[in-house]
mmCIF file of C-alpha atoms in Angstrom:
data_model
loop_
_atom_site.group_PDB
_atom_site.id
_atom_site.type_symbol
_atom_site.label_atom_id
_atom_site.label_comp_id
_atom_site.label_asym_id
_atom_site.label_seq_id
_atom_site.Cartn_x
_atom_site.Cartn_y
_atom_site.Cartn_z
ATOM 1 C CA UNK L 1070 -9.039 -16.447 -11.647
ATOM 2 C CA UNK L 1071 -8.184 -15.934 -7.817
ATOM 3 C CA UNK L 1072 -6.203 -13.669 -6.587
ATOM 4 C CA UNK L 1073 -4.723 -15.244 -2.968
ATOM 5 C CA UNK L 1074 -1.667 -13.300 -1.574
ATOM 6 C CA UNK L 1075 0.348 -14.774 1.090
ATOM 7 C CA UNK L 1076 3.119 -13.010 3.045
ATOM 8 C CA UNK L 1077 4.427 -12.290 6.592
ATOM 9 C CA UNK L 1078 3.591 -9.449 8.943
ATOM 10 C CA UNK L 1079 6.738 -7.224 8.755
ATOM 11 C CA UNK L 1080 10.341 -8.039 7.578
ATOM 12 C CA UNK L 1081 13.004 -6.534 9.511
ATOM 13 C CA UNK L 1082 13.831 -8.500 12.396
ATOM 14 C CA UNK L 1083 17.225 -7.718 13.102
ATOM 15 C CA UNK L 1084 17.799 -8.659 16.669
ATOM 16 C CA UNK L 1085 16.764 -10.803 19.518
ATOM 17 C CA UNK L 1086 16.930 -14.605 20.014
ATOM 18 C CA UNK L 1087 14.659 -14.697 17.105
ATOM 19 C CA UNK L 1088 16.384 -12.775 14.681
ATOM 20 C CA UNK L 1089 15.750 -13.398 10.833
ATOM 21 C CA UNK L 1090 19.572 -12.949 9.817
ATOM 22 C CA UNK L 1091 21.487 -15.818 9.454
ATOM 23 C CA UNK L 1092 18.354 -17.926 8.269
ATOM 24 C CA UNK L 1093 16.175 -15.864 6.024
ATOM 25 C CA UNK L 1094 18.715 -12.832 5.096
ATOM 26 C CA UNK L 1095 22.595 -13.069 5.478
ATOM 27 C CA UNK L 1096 24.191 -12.578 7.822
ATOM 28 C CA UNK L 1097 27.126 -11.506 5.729
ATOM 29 C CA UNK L 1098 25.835 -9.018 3.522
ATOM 30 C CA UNK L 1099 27.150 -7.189 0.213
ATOM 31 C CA UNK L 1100 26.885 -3.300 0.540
ATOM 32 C CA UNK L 1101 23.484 -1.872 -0.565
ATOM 33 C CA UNK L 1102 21.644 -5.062 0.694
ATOM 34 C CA UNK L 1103 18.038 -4.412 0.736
ATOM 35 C CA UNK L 1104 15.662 -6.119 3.112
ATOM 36 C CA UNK L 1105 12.744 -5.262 1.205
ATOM 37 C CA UNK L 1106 13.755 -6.010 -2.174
ATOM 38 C CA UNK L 1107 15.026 -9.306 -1.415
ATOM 39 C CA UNK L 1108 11.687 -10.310 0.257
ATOM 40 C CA UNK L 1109 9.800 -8.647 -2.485
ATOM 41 C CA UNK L 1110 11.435 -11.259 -4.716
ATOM 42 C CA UNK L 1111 9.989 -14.018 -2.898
ATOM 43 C CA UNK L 1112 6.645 -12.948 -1.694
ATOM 44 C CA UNK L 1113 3.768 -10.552 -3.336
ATOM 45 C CA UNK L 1114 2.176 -8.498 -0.131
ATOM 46 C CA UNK L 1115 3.680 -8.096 3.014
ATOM 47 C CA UNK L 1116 1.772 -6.669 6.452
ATOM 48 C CA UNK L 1117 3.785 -3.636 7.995
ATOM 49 C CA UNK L 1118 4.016 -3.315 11.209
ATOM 50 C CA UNK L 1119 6.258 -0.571 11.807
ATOM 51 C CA UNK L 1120 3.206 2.067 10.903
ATOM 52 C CA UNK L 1121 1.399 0.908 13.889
ATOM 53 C CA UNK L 1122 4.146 2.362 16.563
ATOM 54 C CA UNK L 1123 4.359 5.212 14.045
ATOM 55 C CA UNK L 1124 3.114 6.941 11.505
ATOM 56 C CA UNK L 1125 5.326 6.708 8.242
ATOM 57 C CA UNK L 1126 6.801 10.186 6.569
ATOM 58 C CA UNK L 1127 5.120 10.472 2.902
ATOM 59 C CA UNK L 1128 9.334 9.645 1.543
ATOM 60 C CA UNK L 1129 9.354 6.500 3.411
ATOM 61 C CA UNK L 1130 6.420 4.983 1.684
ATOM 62 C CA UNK L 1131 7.276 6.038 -1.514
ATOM 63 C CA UNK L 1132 10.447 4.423 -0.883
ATOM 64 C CA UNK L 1133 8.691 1.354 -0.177
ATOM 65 C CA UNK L 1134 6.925 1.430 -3.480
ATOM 66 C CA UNK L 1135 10.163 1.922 -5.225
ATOM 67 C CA UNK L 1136 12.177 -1.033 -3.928
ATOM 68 C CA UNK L 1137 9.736 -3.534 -4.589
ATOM 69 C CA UNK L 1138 8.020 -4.745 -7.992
ATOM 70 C CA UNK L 1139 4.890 -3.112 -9.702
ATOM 71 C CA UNK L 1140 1.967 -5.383 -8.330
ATOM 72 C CA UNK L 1141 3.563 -5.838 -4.823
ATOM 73 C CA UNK L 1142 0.926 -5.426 -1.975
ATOM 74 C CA UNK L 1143 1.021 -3.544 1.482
ATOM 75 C CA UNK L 1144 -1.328 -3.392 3.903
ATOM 76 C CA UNK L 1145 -0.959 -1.406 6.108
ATOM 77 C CA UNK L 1146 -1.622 -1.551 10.075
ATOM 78 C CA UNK L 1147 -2.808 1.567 11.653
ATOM 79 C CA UNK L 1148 -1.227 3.430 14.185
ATOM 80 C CA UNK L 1149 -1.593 2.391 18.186
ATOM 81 C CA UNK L 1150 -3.463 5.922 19.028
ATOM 82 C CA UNK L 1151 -6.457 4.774 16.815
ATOM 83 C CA UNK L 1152 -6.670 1.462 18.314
ATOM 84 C CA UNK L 1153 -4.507 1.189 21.600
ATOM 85 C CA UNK L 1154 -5.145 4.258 23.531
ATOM 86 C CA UNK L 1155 -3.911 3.117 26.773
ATOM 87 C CA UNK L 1156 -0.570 1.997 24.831
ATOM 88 C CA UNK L 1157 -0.538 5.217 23.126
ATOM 89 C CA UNK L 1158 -1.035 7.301 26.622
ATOM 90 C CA UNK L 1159 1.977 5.033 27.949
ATOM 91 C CA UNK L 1160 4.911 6.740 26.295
ATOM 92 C CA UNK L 1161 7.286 8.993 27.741
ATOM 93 C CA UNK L 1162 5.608 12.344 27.472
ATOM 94 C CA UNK L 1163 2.218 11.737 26.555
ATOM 95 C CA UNK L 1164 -0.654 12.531 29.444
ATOM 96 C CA UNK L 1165 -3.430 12.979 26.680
ATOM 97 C CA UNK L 1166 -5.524 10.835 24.336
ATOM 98 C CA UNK L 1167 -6.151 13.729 21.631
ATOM 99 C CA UNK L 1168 -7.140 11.810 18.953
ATOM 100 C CA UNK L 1169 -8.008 14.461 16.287
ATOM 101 C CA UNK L 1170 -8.789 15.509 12.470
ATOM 102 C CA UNK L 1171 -4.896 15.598 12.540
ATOM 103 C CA UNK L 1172 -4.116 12.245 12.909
ATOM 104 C CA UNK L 1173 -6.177 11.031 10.281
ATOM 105 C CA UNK L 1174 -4.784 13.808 7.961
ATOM 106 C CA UNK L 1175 -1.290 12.755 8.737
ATOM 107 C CA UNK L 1176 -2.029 8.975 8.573
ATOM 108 C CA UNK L 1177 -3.543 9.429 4.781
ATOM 109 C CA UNK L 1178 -0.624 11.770 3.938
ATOM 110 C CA UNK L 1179 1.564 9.216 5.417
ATOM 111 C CA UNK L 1180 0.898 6.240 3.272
ATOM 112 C CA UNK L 1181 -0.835 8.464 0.382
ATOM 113 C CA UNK L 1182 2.251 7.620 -1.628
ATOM 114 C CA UNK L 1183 1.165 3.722 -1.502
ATOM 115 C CA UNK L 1184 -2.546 3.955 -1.786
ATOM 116 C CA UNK L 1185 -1.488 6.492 -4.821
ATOM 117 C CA UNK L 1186 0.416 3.547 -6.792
ATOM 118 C CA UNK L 1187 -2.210 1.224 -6.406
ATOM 119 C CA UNK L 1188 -0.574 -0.996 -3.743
ATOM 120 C CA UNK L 1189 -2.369 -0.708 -0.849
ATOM 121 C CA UNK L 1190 -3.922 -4.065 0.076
ATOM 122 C CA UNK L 1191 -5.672 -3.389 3.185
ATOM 123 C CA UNK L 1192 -5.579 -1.206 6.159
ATOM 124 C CA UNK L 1193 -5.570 -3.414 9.266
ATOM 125 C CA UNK L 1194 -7.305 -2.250 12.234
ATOM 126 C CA UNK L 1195 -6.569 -4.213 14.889
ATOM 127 C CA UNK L 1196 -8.145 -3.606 18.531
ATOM 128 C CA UNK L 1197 -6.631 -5.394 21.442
ATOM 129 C CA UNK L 1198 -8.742 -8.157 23.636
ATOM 130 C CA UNK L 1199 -9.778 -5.397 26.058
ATOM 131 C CA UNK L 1200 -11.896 -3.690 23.165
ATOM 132 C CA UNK L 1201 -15.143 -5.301 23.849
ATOM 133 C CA UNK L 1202 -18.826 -4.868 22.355
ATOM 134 C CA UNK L 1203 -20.679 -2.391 24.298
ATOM 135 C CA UNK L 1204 -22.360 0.371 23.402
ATOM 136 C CA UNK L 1205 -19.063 3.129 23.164
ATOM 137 C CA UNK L 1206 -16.960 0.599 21.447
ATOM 138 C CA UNK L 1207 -19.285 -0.076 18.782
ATOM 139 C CA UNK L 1208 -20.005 3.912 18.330
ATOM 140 C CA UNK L 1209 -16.474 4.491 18.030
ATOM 141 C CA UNK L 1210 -15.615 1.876 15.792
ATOM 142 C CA UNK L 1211 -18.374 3.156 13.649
ATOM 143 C CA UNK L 1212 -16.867 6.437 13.562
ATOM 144 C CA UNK L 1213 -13.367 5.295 12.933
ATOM 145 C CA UNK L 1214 -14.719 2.773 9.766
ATOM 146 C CA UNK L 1215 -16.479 6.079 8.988
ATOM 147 C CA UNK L 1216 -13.601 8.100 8.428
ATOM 148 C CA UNK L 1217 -11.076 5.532 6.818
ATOM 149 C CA UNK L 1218 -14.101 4.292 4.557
ATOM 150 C CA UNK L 1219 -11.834 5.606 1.642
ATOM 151 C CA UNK L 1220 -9.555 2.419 2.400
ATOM 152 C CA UNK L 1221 -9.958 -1.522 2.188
ATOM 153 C CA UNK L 1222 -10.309 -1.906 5.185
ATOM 154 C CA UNK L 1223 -9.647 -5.093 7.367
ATOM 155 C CA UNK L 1224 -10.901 -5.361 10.971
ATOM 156 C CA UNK L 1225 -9.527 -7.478 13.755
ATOM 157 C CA UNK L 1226 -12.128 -7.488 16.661
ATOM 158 C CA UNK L 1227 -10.130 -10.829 18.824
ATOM 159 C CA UNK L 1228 -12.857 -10.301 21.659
ATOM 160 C CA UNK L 1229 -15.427 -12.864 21.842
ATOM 161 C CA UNK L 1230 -18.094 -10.283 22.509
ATOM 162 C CA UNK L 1231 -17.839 -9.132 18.757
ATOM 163 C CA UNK L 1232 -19.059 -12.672 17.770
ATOM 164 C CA UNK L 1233 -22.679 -11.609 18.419
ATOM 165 C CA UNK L 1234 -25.292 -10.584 16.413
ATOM 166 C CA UNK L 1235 -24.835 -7.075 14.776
ATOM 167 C CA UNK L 1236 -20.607 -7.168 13.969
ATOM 168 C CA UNK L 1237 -21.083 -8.306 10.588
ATOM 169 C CA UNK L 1238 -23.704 -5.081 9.771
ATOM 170 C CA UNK L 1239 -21.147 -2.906 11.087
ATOM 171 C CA UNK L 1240 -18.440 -3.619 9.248
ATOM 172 C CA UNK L 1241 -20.394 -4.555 6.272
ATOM 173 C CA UNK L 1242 -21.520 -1.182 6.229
ATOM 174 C CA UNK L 1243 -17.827 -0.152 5.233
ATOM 175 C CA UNK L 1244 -17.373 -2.450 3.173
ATOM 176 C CA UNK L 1245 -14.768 -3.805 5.576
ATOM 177 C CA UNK L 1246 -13.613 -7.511 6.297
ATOM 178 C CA UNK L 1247 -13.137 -8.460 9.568
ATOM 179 C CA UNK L 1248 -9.817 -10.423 9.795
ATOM 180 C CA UNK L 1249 -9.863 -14.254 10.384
ATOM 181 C CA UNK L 1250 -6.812 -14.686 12.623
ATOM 182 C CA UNK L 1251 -5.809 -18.425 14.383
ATOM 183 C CA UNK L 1252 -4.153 -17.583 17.810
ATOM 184 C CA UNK L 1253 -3.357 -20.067 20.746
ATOM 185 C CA UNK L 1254 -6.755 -20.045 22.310
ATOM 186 C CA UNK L 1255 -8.994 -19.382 19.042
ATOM 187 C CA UNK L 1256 -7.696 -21.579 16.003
ATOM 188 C CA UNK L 1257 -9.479 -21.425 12.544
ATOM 189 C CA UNK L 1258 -11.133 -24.671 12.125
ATOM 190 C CA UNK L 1259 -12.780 -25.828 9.365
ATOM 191 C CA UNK L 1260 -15.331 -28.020 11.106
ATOM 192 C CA UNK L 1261 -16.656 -24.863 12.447
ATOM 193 C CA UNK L 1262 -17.402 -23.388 8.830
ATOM 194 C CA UNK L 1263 -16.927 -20.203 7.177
ATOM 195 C CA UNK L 1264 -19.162 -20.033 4.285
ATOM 196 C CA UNK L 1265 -18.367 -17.390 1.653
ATOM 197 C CA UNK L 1266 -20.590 -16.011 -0.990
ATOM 198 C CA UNK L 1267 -20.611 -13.608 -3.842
ATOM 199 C CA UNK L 1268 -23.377 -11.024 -3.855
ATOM 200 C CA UNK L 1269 -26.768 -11.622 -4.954
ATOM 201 C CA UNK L 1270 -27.539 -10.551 -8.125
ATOM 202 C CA UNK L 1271 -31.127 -9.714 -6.656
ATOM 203 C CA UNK L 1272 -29.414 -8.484 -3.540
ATOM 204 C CA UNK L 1273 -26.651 -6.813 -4.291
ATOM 205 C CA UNK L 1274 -25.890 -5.631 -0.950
ATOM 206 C CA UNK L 1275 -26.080 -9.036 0.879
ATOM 207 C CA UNK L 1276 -21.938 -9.986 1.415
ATOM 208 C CA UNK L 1277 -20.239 -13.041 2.616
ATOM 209 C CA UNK L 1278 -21.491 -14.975 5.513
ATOM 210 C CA UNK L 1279 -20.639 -17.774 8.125
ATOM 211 C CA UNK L 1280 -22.381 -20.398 9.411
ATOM 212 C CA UNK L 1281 -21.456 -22.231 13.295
ATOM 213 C CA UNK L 1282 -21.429 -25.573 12.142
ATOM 214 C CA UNK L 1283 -19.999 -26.245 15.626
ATOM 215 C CA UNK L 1284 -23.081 -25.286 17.089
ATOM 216 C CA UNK L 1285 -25.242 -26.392 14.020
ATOM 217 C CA UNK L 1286 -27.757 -23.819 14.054
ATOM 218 C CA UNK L 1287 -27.252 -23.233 10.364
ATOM 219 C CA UNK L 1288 -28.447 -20.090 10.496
ATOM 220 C CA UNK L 1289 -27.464 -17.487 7.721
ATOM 221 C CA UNK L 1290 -26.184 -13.863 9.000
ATOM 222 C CA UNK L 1291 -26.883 -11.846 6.202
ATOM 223 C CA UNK L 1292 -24.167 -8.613 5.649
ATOM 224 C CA UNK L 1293 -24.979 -5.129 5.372
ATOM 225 C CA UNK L 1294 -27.981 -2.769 5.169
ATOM 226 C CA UNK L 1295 -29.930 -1.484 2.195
ATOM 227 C CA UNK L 1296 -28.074 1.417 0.122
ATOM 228 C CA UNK L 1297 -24.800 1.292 1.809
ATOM 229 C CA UNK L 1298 -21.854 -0.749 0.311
ATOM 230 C CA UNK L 1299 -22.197 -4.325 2.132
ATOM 231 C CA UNK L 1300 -19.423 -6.694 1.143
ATOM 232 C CA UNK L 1301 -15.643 -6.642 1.388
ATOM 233 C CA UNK L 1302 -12.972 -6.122 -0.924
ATOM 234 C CA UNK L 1303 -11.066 -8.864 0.366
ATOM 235 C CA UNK L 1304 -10.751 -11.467 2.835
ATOM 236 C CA UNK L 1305 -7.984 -10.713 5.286
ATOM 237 C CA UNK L 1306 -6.249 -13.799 7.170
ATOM 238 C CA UNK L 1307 -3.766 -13.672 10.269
ATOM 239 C CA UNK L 1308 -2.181 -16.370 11.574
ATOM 240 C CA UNK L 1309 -0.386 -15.908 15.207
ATOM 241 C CA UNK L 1310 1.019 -18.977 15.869
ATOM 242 C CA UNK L 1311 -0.409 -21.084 18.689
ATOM 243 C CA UNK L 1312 2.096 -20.772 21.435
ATOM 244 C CA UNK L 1313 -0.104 -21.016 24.562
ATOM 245 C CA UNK L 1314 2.629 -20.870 27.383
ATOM 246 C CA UNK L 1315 4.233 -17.854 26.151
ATOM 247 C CA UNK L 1316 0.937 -16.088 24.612
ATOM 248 C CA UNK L 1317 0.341 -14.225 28.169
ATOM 249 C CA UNK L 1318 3.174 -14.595 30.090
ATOM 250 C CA UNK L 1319 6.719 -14.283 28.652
ATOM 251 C CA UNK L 1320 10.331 -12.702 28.922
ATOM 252 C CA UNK L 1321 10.334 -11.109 25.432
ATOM 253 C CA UNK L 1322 7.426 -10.247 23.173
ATOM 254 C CA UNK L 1323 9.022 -11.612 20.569
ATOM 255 C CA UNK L 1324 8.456 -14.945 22.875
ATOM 256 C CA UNK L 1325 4.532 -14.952 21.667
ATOM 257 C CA UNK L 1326 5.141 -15.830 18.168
ATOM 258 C CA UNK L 1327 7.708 -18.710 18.711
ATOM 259 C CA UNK L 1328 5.892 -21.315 16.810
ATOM 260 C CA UNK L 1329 5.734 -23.548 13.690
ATOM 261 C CA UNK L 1330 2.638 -24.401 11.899
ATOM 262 C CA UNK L 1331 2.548 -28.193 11.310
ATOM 263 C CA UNK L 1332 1.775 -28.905 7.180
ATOM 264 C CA UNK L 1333 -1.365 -30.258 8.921
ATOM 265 C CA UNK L 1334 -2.114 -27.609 10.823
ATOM 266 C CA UNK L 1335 -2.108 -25.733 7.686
ATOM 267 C CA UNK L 1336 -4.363 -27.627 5.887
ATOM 268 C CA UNK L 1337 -7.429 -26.173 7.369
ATOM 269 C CA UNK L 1338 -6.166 -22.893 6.828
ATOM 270 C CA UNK L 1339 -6.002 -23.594 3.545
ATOM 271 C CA UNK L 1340 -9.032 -24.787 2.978
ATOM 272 C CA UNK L 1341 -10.612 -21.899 3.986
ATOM 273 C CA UNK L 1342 -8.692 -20.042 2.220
ATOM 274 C CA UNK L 1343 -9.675 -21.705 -0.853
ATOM 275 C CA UNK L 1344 -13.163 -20.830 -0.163
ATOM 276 C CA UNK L 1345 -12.611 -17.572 0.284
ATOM 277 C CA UNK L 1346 -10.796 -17.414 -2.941
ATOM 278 C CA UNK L 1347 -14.182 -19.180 -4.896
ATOM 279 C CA UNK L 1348 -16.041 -15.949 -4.150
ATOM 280 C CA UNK L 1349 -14.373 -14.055 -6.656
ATOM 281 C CA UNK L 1350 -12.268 -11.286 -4.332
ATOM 282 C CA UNK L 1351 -8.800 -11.082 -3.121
ATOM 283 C CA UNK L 1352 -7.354 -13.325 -0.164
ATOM 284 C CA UNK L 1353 -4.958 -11.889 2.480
ATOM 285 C CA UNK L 1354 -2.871 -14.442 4.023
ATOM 286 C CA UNK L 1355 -0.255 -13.319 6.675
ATOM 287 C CA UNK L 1356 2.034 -14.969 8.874
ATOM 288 C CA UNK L 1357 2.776 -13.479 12.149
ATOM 289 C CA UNK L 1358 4.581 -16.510 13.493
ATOM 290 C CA UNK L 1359 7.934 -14.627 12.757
ATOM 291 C CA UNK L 1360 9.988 -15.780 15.706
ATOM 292 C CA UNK L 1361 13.169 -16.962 13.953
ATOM 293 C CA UNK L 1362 11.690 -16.909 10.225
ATOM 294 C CA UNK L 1363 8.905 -19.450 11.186
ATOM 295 C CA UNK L 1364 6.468 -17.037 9.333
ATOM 296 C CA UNK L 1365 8.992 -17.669 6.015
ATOM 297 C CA UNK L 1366 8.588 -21.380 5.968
ATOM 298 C CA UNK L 1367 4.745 -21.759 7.098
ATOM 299 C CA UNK L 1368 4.090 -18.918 4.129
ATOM 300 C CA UNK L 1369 6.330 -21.298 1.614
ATOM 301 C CA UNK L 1370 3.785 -23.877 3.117
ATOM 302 C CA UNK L 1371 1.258 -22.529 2.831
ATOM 303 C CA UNK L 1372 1.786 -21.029 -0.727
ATOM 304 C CA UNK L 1373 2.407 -24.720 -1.695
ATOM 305 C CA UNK L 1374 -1.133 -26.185 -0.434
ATOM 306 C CA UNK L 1375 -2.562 -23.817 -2.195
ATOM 307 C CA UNK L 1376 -1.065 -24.384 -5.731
ATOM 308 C CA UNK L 1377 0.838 -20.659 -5.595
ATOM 309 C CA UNK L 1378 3.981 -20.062 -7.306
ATOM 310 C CA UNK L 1379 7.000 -19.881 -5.102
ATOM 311 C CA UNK L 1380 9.978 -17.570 -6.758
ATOM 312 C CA UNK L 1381 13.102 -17.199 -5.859
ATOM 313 C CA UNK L 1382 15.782 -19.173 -3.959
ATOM 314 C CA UNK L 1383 16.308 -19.192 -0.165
ATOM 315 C CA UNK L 1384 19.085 -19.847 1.876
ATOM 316 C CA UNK L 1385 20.566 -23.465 2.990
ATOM 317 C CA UNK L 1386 19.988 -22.932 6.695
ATOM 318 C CA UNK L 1387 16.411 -21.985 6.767
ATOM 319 C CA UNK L 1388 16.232 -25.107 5.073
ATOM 320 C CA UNK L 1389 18.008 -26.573 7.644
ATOM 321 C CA UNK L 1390 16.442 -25.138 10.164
ATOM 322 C CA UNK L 1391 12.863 -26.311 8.684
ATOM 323 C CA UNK L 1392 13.612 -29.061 6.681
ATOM 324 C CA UNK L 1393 9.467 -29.438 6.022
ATOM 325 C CA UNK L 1394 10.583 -27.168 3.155
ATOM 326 C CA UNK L 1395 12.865 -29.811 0.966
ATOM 327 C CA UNK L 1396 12.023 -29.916 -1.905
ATOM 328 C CA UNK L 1397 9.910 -27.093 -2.109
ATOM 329 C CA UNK L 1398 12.113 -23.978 -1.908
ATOM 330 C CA UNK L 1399 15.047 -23.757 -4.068
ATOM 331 C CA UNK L 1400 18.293 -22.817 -2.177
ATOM 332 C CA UNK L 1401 20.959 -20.715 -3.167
ATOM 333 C CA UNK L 1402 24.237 -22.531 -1.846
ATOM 334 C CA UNK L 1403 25.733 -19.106 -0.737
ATOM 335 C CA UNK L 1404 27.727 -18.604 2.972
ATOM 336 C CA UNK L 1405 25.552 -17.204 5.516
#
């Protein structure tokens, strides 16, 4: 049986030209109304976003377990000092990148609550373009796997550097997955191949590999070294939209992930995602598209291609707004 979760990367978008309220939540709301909840009736994982600008309080992710269902997924992204030390340093008040035993200690007390429940999907660490292969980044990236190893843990590496030779023993190491993400200038493709594998049952260390059809060497990159734990938990997908005139240059960040994923688009996605799936372990879809709820309807898409179920009802003007998803959402017929 597969196990393929598909969600967006965060949920509260409250403000800005690409809001979510009015189209995916109301934006006339009964008292009590719970972001989360209602989501959490709709979708089975969600990425979070908010623990990468900081680091949650123990309460807050407990809370986060409570208002959604038993069997609801979070991964969770880890905080900028790990991964964005310049952005870190470029607060008010901080002249020092201190990164310590303390910040992992508050970190794992921070989302101890989750992992405690059983709901942590993943923990996404995600290094910017600047973070490139050379000797110190691959030390320190060693490290860092090192001391989360307690974690699924999902990898983003979007320099090209990372593609060589040596990246897949690093993470496999860890056990971690690095993250297959489709951005403007990098879309997944399925003519360029991912092939997925269970472990041999005469090598039991030897993980999931990909072959470059595009450059049709097919080569095999075997995963891993002897004795250590060599393939992932999951598969961990991220899909950023492909808006290449805002990507770099634009007003609002928010301006970066104004795009919609044709259905055939999608279809490649999917069909990588279905291979993933055939290896036996969990598939992490997210949508990070989430300029005006575009991340809603390419998940509802997306869940549709590949056979999921799709719960819950959603509201008229989303539908509207996207009518690619008549006749596959339900809609609830209540005033925004």
């Amino acid at each position: 049986m597969t196990d393929i979760r598909i969600g967006t990367s965060g949920w509260n978008y409250p403000s800005g030209r690409g809001t979510w309220n009015g189209l995916f939540y109301p934006s006339r709301r009964r008292r009590g109304f719970d972001e989360l909840a209602y989501y959490a009736e709709r979708f089975d994982t969600v990425e979070i976003n908010s623990t990468f600008y900081r680091i949650p309080e123990a309460p807050l992710s407990q809370a986060w377990v409570t208002r959604t269902p038993p069997g609801f997924l979070f991964a969770v992204k880890l905080y900028r000092k790990f991964t964005h030390p310049d952005m870190y340093l470029s607060r008010d008040g901080v002249s020092d990148w201190d990164l310590s035993r303390d910040d992992f200690d508050l970190f794992r007390a921070g989302i101890d609550p989750i992992a405690t429940a059983g709901r942590l999907a993943a923990v996404l660490v995600q290094f910017p373009e600047s973070f490139h292969a050379d000797d110190d980044a691959r030390g320190y990236l060693d490290w860092l796997l090192a001391a989360l190893a307690d974690y699924p843990l999902a990898v983003e590496l979007r320099h090209r550097s990372w593609d060589a030779e040596g990246t897949a023993d690093l993470l496999g190491g860890y056990g971690a997955t690095r993250v297959l993400a489709d951005e403007p200038f990098k879309p997944l493709k399925k003519d360029v191949g991912y092939v997925f594998r269970e472990p041999l049952k005469e090598e039991k260390h030897v993980g999931y590999v990909f072959r470059d059809r595009a450059e049709n060497t097919g080569n095999l990159t075997r995963t891993g070294a002897p004795g250590r734990k060599t393939y992932p938990t999951c598969f961990y997908f991220r899909l950023h939209g492909r808006n290449r005139a805002a990507w770099w240059q634009h007003e609002a960040t928010e301006d970066r992930y104004n795009y919609l994923y044709s259905p055939d688009e999608l279809e490649p996605v999917a069909e990588i995602a279905r291979d993933a799936a055939a290896s036996g372990r969990r598939v992490l879809m997210y949508m990070n598209n989430h300029f005006s709820a575009k991340s809603v309807a390419n998940a509802v898409i997306l869940k549709r291609k590949l056979g999921e179920p799709i719960p819950g009802d959603y509201p008229p003007a989303l539908v509207d707004k996207y009518p690619e998803l008549q006749g596959v959402v339900a809609t609830s017929g209540l005033p925004l």
